[in-house]
GROMACS .gro file of C-alpha atoms in nm:
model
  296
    1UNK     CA    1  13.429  30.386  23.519
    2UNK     CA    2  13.387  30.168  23.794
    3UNK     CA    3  13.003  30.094  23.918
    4UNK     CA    4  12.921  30.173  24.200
    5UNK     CA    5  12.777  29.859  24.452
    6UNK     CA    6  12.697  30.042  24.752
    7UNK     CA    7  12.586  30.375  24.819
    8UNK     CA    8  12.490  30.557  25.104
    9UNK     CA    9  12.320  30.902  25.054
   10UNK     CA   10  12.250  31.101  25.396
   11UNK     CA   11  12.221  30.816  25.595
   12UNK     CA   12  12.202  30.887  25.993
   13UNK     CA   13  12.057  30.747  26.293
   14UNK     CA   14  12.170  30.743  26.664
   15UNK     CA   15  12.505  30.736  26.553
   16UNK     CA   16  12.573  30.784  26.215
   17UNK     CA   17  12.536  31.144  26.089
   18UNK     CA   18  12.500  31.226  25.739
   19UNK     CA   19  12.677  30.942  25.592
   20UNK     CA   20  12.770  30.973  25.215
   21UNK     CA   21  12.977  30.702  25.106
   22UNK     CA   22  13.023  30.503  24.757
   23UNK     CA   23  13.189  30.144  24.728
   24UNK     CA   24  13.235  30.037  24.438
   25UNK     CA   25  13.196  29.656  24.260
   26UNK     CA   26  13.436  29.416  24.350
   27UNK     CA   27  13.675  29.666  24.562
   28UNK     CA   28  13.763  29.552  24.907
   29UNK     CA   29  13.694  29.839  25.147
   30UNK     CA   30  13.829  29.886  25.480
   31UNK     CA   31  13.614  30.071  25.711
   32UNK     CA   32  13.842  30.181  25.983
   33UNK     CA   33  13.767  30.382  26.340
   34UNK     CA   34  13.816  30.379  26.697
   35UNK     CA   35  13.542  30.161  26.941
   36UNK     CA   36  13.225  30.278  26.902
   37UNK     CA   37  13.268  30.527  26.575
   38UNK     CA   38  12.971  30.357  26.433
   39UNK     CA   39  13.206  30.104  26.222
   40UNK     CA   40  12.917  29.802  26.337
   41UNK     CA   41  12.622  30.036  26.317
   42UNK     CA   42  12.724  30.150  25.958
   43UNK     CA   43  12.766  29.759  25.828
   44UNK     CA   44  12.405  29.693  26.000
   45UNK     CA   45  12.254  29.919  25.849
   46UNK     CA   46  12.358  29.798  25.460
   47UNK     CA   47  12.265  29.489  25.608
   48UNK     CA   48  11.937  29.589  25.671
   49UNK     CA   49  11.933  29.500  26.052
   50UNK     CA   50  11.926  29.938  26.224
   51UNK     CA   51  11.665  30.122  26.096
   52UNK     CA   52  11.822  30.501  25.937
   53UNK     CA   53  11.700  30.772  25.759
   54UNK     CA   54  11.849  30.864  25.444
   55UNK     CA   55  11.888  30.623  25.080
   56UNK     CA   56  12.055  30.318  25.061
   57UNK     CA   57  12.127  30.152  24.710
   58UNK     CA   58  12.272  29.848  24.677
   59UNK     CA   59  12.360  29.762  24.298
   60UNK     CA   60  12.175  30.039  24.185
   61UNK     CA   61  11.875  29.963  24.358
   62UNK     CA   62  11.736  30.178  24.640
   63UNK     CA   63  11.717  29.934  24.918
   64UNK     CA   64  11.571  30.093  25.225
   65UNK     CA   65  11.252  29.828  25.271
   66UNK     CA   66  11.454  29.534  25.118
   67UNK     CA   67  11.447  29.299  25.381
   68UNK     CA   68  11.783  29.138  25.542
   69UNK     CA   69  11.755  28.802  25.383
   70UNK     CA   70  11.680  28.964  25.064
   71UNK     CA   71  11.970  29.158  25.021
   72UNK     CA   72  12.189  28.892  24.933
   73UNK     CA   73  12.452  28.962  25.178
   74UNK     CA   74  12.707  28.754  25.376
   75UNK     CA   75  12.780  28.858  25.726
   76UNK     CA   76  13.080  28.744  25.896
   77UNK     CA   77  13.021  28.908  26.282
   78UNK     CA   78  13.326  28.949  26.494
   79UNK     CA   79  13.267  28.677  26.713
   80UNK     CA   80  13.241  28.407  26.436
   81UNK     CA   81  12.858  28.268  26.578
   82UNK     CA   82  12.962  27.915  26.467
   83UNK     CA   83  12.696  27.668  26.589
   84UNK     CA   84  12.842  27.466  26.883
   85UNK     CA   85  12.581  27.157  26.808
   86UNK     CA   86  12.691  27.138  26.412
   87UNK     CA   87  13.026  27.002  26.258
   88UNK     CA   88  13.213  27.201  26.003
   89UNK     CA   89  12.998  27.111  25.698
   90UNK     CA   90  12.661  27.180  25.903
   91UNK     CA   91  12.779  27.491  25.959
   92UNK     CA   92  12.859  27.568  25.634
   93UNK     CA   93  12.529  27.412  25.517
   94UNK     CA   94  12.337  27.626  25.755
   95UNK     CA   95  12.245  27.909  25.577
   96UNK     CA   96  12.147  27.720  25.240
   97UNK     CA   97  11.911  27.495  25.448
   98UNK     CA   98  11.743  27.800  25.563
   99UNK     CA   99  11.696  27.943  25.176
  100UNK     CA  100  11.576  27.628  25.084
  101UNK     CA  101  11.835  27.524  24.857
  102UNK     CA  102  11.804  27.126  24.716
  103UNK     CA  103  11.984  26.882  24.902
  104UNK     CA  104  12.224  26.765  24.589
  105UNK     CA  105  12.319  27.116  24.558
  106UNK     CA  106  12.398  27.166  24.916
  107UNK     CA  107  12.642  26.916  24.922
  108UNK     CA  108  12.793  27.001  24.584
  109UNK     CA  109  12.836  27.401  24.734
  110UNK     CA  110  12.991  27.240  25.086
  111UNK     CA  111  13.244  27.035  24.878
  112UNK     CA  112  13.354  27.328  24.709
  113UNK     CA  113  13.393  27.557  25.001
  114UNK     CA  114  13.579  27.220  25.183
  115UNK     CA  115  13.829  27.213  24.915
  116UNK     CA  116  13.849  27.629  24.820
  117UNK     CA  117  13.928  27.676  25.196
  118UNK     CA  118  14.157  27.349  25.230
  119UNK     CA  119  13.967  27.260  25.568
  120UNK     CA  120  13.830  26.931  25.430
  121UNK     CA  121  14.048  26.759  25.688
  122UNK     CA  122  13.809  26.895  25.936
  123UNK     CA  123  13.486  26.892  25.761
  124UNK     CA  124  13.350  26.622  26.098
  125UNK     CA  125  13.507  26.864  26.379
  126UNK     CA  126  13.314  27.048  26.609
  127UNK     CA  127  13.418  27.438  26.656
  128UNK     CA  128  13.536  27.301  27.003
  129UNK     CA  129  13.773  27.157  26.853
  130UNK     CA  130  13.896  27.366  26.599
  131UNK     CA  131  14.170  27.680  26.625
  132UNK     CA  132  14.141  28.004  26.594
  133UNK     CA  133  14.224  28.021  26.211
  134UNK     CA  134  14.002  27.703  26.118
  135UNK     CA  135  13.723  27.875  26.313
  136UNK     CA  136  13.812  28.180  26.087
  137UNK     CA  137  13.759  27.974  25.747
  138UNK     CA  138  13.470  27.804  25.858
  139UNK     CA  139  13.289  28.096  25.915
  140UNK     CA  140  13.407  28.285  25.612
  141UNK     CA  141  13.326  27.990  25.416
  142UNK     CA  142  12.991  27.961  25.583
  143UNK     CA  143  12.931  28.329  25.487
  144UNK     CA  144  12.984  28.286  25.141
  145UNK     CA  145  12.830  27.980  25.099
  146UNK     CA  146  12.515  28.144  24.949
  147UNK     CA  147  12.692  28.340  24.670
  148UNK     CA  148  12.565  28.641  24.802
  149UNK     CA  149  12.682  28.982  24.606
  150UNK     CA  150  12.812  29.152  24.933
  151UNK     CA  151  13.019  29.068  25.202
  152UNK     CA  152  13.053  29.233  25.521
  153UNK     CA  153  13.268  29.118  25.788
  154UNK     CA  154  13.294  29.261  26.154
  155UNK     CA  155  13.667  29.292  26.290
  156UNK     CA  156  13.680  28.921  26.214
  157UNK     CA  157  14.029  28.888  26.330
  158UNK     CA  158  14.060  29.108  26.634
  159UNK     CA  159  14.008  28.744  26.884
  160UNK     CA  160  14.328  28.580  26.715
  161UNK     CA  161  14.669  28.591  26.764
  162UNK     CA  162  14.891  28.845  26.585
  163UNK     CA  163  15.072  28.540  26.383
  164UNK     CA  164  14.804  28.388  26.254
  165UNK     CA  165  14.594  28.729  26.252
  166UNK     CA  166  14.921  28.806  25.983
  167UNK     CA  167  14.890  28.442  25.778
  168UNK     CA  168  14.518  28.537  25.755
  169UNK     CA  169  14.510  28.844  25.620
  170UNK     CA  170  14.755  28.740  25.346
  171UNK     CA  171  14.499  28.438  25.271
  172UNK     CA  172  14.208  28.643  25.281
  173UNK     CA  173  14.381  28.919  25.038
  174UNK     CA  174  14.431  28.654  24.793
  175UNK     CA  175  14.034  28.493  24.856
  176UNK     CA  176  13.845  28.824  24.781
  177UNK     CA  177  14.099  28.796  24.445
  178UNK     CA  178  13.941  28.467  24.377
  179UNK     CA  179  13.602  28.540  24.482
  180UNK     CA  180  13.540  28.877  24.298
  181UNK     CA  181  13.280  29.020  24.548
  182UNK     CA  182  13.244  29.353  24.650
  183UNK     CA  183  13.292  29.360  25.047
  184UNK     CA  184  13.332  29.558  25.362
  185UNK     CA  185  13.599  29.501  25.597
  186UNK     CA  186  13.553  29.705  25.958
  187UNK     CA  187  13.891  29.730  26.192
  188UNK     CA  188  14.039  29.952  26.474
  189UNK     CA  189  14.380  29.781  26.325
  190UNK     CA  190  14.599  30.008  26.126
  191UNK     CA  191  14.813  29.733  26.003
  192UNK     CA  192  14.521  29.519  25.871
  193UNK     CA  193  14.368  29.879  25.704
  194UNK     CA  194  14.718  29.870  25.518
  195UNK     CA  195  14.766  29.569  25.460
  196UNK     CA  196  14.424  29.470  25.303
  197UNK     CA  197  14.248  29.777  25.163
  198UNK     CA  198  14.167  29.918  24.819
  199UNK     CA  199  14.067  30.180  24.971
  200UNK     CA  200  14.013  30.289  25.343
  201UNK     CA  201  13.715  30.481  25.459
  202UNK     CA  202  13.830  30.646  25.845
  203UNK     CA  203  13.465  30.689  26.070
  204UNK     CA  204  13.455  30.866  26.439
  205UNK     CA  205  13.187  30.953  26.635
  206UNK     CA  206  12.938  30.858  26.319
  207UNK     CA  207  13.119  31.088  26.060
  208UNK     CA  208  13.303  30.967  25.802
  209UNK     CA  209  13.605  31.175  25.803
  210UNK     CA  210  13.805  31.053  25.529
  211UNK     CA  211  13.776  30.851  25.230
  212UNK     CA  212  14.114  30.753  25.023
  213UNK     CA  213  14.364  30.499  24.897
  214UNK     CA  214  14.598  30.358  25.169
  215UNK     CA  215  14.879  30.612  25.103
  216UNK     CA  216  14.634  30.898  25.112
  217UNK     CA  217  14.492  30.815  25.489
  218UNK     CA  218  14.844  30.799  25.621
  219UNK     CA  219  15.072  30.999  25.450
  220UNK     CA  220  14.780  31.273  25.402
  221UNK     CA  221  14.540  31.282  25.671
  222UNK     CA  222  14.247  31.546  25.611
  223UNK     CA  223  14.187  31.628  25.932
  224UNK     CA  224  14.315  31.661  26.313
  225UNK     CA  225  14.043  31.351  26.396
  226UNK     CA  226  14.218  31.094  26.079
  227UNK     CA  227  14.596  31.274  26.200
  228UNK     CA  228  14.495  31.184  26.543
  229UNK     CA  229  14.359  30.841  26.505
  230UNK     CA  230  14.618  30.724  26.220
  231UNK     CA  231  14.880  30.897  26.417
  232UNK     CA  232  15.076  30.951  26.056
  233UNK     CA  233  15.288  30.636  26.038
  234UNK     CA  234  15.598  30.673  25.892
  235UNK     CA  235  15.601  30.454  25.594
  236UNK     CA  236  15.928  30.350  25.438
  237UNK     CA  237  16.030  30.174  25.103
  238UNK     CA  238  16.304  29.954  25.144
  239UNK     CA  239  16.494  29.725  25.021
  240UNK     CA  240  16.526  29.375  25.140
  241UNK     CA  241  16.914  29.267  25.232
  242UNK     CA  242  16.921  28.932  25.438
  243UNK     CA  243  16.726  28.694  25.672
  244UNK     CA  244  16.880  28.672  25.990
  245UNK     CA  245  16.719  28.372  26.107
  246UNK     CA  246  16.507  28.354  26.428
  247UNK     CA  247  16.195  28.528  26.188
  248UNK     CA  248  16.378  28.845  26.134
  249UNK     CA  249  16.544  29.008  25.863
  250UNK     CA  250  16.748  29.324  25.755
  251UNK     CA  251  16.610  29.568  25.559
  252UNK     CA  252  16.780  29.893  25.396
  253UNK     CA  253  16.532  30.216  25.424
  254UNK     CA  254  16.639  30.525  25.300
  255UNK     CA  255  17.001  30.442  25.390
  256UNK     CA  256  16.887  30.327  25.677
  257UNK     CA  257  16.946  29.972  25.805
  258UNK     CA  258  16.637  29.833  26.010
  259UNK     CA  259  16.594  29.507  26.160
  260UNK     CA  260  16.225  29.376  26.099
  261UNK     CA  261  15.979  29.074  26.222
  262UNK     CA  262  15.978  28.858  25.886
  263UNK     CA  263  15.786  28.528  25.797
  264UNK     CA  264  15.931  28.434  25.481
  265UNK     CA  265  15.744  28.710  25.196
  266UNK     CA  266  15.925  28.998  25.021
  267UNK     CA  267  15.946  29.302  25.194
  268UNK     CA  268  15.853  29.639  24.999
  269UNK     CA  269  15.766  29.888  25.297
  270UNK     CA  270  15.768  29.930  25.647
  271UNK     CA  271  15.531  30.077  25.845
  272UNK     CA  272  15.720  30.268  26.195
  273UNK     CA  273  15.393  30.392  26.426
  274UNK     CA  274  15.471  30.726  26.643
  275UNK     CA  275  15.404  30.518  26.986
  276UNK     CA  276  15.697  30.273  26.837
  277UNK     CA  277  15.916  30.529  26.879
  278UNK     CA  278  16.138  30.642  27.149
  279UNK     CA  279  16.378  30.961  27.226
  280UNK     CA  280  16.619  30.971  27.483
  281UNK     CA  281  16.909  31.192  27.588
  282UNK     CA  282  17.176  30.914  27.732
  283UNK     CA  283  17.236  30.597  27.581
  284UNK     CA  284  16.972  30.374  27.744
  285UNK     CA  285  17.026  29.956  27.839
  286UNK     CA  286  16.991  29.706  27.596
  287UNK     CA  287  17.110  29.562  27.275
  288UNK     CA  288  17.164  29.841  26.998
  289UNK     CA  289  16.931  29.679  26.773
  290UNK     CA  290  16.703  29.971  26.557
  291UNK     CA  291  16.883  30.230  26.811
  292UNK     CA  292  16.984  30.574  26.581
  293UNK     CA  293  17.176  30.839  26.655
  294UNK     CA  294  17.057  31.223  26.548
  295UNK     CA  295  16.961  31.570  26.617
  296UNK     CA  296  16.604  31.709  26.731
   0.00000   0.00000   0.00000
């Protein structure tokens, strides 16, 4: 049986209501929900930074007066909070300064974040000088720097560009492999939910509505609130056919030839929103590319 590294037990405040909720070691949860749902407020308060009534146990241990710098917890915010004034390995040296950590070690833990993240190149920049993606691994890096046994991370891709927002959350799939830590990923974005999560966790208006692997949030909502919020993607398995060229490919879905965006990795499933869909009674302009005919 898996144990269980974080546990909420009737944990409310001025949003959250009631919050039950078990993640277990190691898994890489996906806390997903509309603006303001209380996605933030729930992460702050594992991280010991909103006061809530209720238990919280982290590792077993009820943690309610453990203070934030005890907790041994990374926090990646949304906005990054890279240090203008410091280069790339002050930045990732930041947080071990502050614990106290021995200089030799320091620089022994920097090295190995500059080559685990391949951003030695830039180890002198400034973040004015870095993109979107290097700011991304900096501040990852910088959050794990510690070793901490938790990691929380705050939409930490919602300010970047959907192509490298894609490269990303491949690379980041394949870090939390690596690094074995139990973490909390928060996202509005139904294609990073699927793309990323063990399991998915939907939250609005402070109640968690739905806990369940990534087929059972979209293919079996609980509720009108997940149905509405999910909006029930259609999710195909297909089977890949040929690159076109120009980053797109043909795929075959149930019988069903679909032209897809496609950078280069195998393609198992598609994912077709509602909202990406259109009906219409005449033929309307445009190339017939993904255009079907059939009977409503």
């Amino acid at each position: 049986m898996n144990k269980v590294a974080i546990e909420l037990k009737g944990v409310s405040n001025f949003i959250l209501k009631d919050v039950n909720l078990k993640i277990y070691e190691n898994e890489l949860f996906v806390l997903l929900g509309p603006t303001g749902s209380g996605k933030t407020t729930l992460l702050n308060v594992v991280a010991g930074l909103t006061p809530h009534k209720g238990s919280l146990f982290l590792n077993g241990n009820l943690s309610n007066s453990i203070p934030t710098n005890k907790r041994e917890i990374g926090y990646l915010f949304q906005n990054l909070s890279l240090f203008p004034h410091l280069n790339v390995k002050s930045n990732i040296a930041y947080g071990l300064k502050v614990k106290k950590w021995p200089k030799e070690r320091i620089e022994k833990r920097v090295e190995q974040l500059l080559d685990f993240f391949n951003i030695r190149n830039i180890g002198d920049r400034y973040p004015l000088h870095l993109s979107g993606g290097e700011k991304q691994r900096v501040a990852l890096a910088r959050a794990i720097a510690p070793k901490p046994k938790l990691l929380l991370l705050d939409e930490p891709l919602s300010n970047i560009d959907f192509r490298t927002s894609k490269y990303l959350r491949t690379e980041f799939k394949q870090i939390h492999k690596k690094l074995k830590i139990t973490a909390i990923y928060v996202t509005h974005n139904l294609l990073e939910a699927e793309e990323l999560a063990d399991r998915i966790g939907v939250i609005r208006s402070g109640i968690i509505e739905q806990v369940g692997t990534v087929e059972e949030i979209f293919l079996y909502p609980k509720n009108k609130n997940v149905y509405d919020f999910v909006g029930a993607p259609n999710i195909l398995t297909c089977n890949m056919i040929k690159v076109l060229g120009s980053g797109l490919a043909e795929v075959i879905c149930r019988n069903i030839p679909i032209i897809i965006p496609y950078e280069g990795e195998k393609v198992k499933k598609i994912a077709i929103p509602p909202n990406h869909i259109s009906i219409y009674k005449e033929k309307p302009p445009g190339p017939d590319i993904n255009r079907f005919k059939g009977v409503v």
